Short mmCIF file of C-alpha atoms in Angstrom, two decimals:
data_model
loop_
_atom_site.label_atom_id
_atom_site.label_comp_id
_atom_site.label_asym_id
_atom_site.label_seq_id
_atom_site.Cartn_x
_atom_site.Cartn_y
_atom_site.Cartn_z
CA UNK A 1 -42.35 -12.77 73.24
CA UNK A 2 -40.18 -9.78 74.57
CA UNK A 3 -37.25 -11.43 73.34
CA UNK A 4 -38.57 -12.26 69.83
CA UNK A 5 -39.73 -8.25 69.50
CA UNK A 6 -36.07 -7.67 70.83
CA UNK A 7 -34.30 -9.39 68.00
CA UNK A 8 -36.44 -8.06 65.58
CA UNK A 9 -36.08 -4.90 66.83
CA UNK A 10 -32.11 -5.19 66.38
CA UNK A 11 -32.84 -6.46 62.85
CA UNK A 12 -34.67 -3.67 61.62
CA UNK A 13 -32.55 -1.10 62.97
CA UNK A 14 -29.30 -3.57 61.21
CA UNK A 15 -31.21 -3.32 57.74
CA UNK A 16 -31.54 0.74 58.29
CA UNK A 17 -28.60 1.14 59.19
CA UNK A 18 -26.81 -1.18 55.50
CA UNK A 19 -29.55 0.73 53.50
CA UNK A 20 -28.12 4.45 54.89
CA UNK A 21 -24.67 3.33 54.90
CA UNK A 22 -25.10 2.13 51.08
CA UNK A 23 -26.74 5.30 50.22
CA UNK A 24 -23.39 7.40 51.76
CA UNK A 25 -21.17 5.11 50.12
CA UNK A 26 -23.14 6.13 46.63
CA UNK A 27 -23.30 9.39 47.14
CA UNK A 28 -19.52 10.10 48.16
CA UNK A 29 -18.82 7.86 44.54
CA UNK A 30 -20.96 9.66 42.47
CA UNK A 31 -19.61 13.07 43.86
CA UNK A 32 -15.57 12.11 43.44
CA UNK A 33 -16.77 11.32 39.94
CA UNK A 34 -18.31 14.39 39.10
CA UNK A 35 -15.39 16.05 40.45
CA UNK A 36 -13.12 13.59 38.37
CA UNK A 37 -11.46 12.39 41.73
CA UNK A 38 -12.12 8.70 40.20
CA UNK A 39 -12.81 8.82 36.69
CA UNK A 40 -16.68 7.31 35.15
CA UNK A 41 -14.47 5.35 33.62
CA UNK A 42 -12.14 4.15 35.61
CA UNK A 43 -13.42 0.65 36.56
CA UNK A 44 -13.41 -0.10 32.88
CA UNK A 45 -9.97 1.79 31.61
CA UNK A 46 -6.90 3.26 32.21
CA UNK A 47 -7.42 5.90 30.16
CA UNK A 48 -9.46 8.79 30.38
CA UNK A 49 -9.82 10.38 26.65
CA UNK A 50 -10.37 14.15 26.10
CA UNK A 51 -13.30 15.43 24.52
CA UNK A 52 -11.02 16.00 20.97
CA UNK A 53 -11.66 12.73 19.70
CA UNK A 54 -15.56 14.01 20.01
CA UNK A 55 -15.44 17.19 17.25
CA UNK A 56 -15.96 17.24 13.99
CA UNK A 57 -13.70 15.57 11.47
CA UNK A 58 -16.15 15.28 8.90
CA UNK A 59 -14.87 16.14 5.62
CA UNK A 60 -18.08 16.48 3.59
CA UNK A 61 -19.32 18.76 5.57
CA UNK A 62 -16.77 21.02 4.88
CA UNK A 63 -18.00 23.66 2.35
CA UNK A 64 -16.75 23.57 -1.21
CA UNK A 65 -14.63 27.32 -1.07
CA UNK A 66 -11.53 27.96 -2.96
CA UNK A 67 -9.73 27.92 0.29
CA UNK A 68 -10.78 23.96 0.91
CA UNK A 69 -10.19 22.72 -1.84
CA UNK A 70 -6.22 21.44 -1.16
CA UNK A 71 -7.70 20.41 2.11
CA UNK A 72 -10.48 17.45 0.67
CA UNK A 73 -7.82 16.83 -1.74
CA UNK A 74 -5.48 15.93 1.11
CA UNK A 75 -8.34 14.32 2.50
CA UNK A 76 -8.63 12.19 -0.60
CA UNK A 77 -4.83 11.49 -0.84
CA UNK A 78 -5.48 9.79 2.74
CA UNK A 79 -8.09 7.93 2.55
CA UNK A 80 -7.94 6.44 -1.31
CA UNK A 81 -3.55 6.84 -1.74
CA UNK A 82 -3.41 4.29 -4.56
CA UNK A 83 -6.04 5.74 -6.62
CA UNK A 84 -3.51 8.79 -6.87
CA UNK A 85 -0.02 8.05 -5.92
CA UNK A 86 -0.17 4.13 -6.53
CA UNK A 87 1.43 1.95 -9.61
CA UNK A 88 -2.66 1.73 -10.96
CA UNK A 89 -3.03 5.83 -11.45
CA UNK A 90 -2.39 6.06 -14.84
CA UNK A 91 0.40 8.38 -14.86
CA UNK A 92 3.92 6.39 -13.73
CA UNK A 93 5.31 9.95 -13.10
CA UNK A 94 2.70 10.08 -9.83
CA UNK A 95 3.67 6.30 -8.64
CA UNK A 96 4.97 7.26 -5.81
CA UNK A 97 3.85 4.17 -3.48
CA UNK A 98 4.90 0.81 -4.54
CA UNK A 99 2.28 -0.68 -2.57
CA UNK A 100 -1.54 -0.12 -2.86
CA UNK A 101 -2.32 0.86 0.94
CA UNK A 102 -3.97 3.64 2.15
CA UNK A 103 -3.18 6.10 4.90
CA UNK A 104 -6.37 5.22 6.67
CA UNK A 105 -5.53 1.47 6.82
CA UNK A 106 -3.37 2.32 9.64
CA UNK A 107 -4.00 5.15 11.07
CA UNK A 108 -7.89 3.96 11.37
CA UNK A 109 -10.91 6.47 11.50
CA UNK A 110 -9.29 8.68 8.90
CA UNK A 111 -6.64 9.16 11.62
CA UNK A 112 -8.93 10.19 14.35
CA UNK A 113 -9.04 6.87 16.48
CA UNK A 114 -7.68 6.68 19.47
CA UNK A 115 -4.27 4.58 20.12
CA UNK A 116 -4.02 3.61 16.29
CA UNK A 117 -1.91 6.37 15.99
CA UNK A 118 -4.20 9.04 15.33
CA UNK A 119 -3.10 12.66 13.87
CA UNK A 120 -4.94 14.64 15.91
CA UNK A 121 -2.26 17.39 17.18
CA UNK A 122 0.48 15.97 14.95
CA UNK A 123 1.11 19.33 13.18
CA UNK A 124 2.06 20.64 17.11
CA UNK A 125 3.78 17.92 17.76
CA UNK A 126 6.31 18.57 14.76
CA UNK A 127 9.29 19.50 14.25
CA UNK A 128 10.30 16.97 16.47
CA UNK A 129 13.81 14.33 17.07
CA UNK A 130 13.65 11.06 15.18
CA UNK A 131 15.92 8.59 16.23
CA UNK A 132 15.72 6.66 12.83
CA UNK A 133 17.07 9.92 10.97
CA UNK A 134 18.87 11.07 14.16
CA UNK A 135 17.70 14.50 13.95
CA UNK A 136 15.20 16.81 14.22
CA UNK A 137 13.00 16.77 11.59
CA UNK A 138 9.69 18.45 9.63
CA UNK A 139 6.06 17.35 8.88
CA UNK A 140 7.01 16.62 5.79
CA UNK A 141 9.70 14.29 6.17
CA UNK A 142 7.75 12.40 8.75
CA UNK A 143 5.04 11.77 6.18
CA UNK A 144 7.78 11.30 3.46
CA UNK A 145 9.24 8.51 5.84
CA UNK A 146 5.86 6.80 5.58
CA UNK A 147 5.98 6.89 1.88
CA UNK A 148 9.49 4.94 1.61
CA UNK A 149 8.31 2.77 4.00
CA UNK A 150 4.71 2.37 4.47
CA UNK A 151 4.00 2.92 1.46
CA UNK A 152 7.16 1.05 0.15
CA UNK A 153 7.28 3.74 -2.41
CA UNK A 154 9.68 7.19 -2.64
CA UNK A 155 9.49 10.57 -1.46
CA UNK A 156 6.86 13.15 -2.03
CA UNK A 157 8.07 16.61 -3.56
CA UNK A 158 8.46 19.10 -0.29
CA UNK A 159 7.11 21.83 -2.06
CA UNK A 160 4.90 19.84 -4.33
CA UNK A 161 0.63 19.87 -4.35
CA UNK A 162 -0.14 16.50 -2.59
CA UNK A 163 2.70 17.05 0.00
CA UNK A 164 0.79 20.21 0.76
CA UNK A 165 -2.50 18.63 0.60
CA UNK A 166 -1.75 15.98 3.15
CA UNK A 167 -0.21 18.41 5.46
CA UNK A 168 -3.40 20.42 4.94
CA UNK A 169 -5.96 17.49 6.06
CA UNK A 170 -3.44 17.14 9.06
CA UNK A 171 -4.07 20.89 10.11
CA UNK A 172 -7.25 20.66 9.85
CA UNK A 173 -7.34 17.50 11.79
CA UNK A 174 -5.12 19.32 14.36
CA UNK A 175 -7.55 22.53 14.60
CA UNK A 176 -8.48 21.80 18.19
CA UNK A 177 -5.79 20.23 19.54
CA UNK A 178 -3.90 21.97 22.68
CA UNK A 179 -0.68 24.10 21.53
CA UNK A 180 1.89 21.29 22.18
CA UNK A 181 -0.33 18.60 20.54
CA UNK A 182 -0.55 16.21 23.40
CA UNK A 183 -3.54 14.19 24.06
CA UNK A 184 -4.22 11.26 25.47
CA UNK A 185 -4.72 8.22 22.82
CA UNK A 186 -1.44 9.29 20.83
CA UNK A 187 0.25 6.35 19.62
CA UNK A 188 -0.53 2.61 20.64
CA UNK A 189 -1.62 0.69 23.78
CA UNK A 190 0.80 -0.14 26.88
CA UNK A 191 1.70 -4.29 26.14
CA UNK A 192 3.25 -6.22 28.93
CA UNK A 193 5.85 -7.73 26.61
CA UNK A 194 6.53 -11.55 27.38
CA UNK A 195 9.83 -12.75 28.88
CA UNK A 196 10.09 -15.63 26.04
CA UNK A 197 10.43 -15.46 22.22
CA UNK A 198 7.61 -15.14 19.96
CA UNK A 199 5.80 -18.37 19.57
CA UNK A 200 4.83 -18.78 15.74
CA UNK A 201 2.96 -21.78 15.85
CA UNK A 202 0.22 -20.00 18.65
CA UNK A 203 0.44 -16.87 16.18
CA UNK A 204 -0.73 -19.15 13.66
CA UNK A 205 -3.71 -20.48 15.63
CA UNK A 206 -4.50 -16.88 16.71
CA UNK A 207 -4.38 -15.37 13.27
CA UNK A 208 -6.48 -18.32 12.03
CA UNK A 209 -9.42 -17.81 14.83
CA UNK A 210 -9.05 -13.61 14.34
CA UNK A 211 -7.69 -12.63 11.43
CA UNK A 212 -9.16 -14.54 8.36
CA UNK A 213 -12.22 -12.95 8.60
CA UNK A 214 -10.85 -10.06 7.22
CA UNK A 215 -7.38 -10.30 5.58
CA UNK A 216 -8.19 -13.98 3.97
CA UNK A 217 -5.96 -17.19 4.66
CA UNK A 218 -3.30 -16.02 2.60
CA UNK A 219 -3.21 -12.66 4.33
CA UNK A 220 -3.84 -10.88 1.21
CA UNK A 221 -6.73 -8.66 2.05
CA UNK A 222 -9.80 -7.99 0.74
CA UNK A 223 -10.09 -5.61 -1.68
CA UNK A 224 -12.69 -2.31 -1.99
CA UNK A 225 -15.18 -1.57 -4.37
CA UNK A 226 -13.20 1.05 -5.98
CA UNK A 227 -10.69 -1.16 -7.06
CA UNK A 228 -7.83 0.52 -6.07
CA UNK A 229 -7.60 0.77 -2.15
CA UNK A 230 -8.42 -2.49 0.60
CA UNK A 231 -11.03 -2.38 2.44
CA UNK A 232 -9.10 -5.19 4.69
CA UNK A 233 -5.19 -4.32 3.87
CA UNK A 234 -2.94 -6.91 2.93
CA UNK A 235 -0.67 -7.77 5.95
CA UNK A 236 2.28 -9.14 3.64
CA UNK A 237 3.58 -9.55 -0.05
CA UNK A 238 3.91 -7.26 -2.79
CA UNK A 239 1.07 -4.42 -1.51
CA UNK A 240 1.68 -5.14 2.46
CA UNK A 241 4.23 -2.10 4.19
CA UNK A 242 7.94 -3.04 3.57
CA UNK A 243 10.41 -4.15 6.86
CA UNK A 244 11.49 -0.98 7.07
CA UNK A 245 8.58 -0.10 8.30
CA UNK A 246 7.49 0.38 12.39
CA UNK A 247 4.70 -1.96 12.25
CA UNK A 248 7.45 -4.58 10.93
CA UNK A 249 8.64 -4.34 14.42
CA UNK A 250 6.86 -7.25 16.66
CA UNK A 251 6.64 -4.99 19.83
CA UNK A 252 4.98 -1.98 17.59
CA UNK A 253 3.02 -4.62 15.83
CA UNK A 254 1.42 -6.14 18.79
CA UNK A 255 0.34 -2.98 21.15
CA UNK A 256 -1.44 -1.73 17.71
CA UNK A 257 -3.33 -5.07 17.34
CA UNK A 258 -4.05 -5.15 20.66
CA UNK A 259 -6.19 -2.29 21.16
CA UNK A 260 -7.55 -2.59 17.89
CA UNK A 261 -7.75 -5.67 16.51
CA UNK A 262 -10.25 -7.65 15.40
CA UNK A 263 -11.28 -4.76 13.77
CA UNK A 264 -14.45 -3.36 14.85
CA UNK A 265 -14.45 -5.82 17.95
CA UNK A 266 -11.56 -4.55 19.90
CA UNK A 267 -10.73 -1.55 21.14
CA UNK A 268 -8.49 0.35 23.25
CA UNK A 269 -10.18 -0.27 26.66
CA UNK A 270 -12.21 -3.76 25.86
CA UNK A 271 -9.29 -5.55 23.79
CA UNK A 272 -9.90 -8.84 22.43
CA UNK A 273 -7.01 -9.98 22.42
CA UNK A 274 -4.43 -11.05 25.63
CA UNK A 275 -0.90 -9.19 25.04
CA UNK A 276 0.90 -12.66 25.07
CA UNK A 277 -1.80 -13.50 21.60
CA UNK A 278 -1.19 -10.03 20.07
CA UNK A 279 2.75 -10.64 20.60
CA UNK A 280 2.81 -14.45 18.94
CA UNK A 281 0.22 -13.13 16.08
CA UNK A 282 2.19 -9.80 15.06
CA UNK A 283 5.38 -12.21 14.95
CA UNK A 284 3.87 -14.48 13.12
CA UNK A 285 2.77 -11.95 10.31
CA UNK A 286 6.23 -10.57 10.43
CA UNK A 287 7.98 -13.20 9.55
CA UNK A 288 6.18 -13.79 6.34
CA UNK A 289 7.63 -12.43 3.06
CA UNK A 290 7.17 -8.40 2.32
CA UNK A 291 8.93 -6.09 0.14
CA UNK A 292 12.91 -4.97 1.41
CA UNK A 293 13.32 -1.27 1.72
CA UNK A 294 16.35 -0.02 0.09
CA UNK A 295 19.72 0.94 2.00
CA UNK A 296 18.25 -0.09 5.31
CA UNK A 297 21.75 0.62 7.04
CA UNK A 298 21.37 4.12 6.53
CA UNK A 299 18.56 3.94 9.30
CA UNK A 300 19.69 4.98 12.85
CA UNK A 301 22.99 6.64 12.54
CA UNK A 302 23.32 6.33 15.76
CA UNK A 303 22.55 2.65 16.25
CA UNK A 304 21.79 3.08 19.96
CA UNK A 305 19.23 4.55 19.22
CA UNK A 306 17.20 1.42 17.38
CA UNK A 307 14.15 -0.07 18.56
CA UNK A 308 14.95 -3.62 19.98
CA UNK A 309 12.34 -5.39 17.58
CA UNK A 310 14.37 -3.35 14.65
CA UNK A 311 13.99 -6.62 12.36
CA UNK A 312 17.45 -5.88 10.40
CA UNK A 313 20.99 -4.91 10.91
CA UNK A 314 23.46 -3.29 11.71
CA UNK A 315 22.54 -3.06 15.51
CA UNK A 316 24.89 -1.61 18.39
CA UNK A 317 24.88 -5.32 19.98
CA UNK A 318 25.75 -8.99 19.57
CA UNK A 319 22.36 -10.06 19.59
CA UNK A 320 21.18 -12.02 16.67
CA UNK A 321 18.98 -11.07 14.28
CA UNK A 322 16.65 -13.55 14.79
CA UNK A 323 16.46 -12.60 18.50
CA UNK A 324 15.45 -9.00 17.12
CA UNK A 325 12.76 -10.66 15.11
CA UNK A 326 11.32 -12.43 17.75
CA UNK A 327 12.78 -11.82 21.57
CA UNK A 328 12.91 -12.36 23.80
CA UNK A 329 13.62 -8.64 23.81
CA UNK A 330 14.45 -8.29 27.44
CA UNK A 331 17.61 -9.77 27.52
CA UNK A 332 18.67 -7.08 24.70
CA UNK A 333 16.89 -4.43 26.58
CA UNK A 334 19.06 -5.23 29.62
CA UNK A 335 22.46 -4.95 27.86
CA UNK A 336 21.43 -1.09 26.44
CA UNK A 337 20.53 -0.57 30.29
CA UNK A 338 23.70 -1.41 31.57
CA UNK A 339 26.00 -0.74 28.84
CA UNK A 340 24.37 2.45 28.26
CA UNK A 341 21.61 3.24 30.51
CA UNK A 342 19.46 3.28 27.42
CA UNK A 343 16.02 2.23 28.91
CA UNK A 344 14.07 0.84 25.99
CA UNK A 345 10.28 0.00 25.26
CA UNK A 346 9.93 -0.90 21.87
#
């Protein structure tokens, strides 16, 4: 009997002492989380957004003054392009795109989400070196790049009222972001790029199990109410961006699909998608047909200075073009390294 009230003895005092140590073990957690020594996040993401991404970037509740007016005209520019600057406005002299995108369908949320290359501190961020113009250049001929390209259209007038408009919505967008205009979110996803070429005939069976849904078999879209702008953009032919575009690039492609694709499924931290299926499926969609920019050659002066997954000549290697198109990339990556000690990501 004393050694049965012995043992249980032991076992209490074992259970008292698990349920104290647990407690400890919460309580230093929760406190290096309040104190952001490990983030709330942290088990779930990398990343660890600002608050920015929180304020207000509601438009319509912006009141109707003089001095807004350019502003929810830039806002209108962005989020319905075609209706204004597209070959379906009604006045060829303001057919500037040659396409019928929008802004918004890539820069999602009205350019406010996260790692979908939002605009949040862009104005900041500008003027700032381009190594496709090999220079440092304006606002305006970032957004103008978009419009050749993009937009597979021409340029915007500098000094002209929907050049300022757009740059206005971007201010406004930009209102609270830090003086230098970095945040966390900017740009696209991290991928782990795979050591192997681009394998079409997965990027098929991915785009047919994620895609269709939304941009239809023949990858045409689906088109809003409005009838000028997609709801679901066209990925390629005549209203899709043209190759001179960065999304034409596979590695670009596939860290924006990644943390964002399917739409309204994925996101940044929870993606659907494994990097080796976003890599196959934006090769795949790249290799179908799309409009050809004019005088691509003049791009990169300094060919050194192109992307890897640059989908057309000239380049500063031997590499083929097809290896461009679809990798592997690291090979390519390799020779800028050594011959150059160009490290490159993209």
């Amino acid at each position: 009997m004393q050694d049965d009230a012995f043992h249980l003895y032991k076992k209490a005092i074992r259970l008292v002492l698990i349920y104290f140590s647990s407690i400890i073990i919460l309580a230093v957690l929760f406190l290096f989380c309040c104190f952001d020594v490990i983030p709330l996040n942290g088990f779930k993401s990398g990343h660890k957004l600002s608050n920015i991404y929180d304020k207000n970037y509601d438009v319509s509740l912006v009141g109707n003054s003089k001095d807004n007016e350019m502003l929810k005209y830039g806002y209108e520019l962005f989020s319905k392009t075609p209706k204004y600057l597209g070959p379906d406005n009604g006045n060829p002299q303001m057919a500037y795109q040659g396409n019928r995108l929008a802004c918004r369908n890539c820069h999602l949320n009205l350019g406010t989400q996260p790692f979908s290359a939002p605009l949040i501190g862009i104005i900041q961020r500008f003027p700032q070196f381009r190594g496709r113009e090999n220079k440092i250049g304006t606002i305006e001929e970032r957004i103008n790049g978009c419009m050749e390209r993009s937009m597979n259209g021409r340029v915007l007038p500098e000094d002209g009222k929907e050049m300022k408009a757009i740059v206005s919505y971007l201010e406004w967008l930009s209102r609270h972001a830090p003086k230098d205009g970095k945040i966390k979110g900017t740009g696209f996803v991290k991928l782990e790029i795979p050591n192997r070429a681009v394998n079409l005939d997965n990027g098929n069976k991915v785009f047919t199990k994620h895609c269709v849904t939304c941009h239809g078999k023949n990858g045409q879209g689906k088109k809003a109410i409005d009838g000028y702008t997609f709801e679901y953009p066209p990925l390629w032919g005549e209203n899709s961006f043209n190759n001179g575009a960065g999304m034409n690039r596979v590695i670009t492609a596939a860290k924006f699909i990644k943390g964002n694709m399917p739409f309204e499924l994925a996101s940044y931290d929870s993606p659907v998608l494994t990097d080796e299926e976003a890599y196959d499926v934006a090769g795949y969609i790249n290799q179908k047909p799309r409009p050809q920019k004019q005088n691509p050659e003049r791009d990169f002066p300094d060919l050194k200075k192109k992307p890897v997954s640059t989908p057309y000549p000239p380049y500063a290697d031997d590499f083929s073009i097809e290896q461009h198109q679809l990798g592997p990339f690291q090979p390519i990556m390799a020779f800028y390294k050594e011959k150059y000690n160009i490290t490159k990501t993209k």
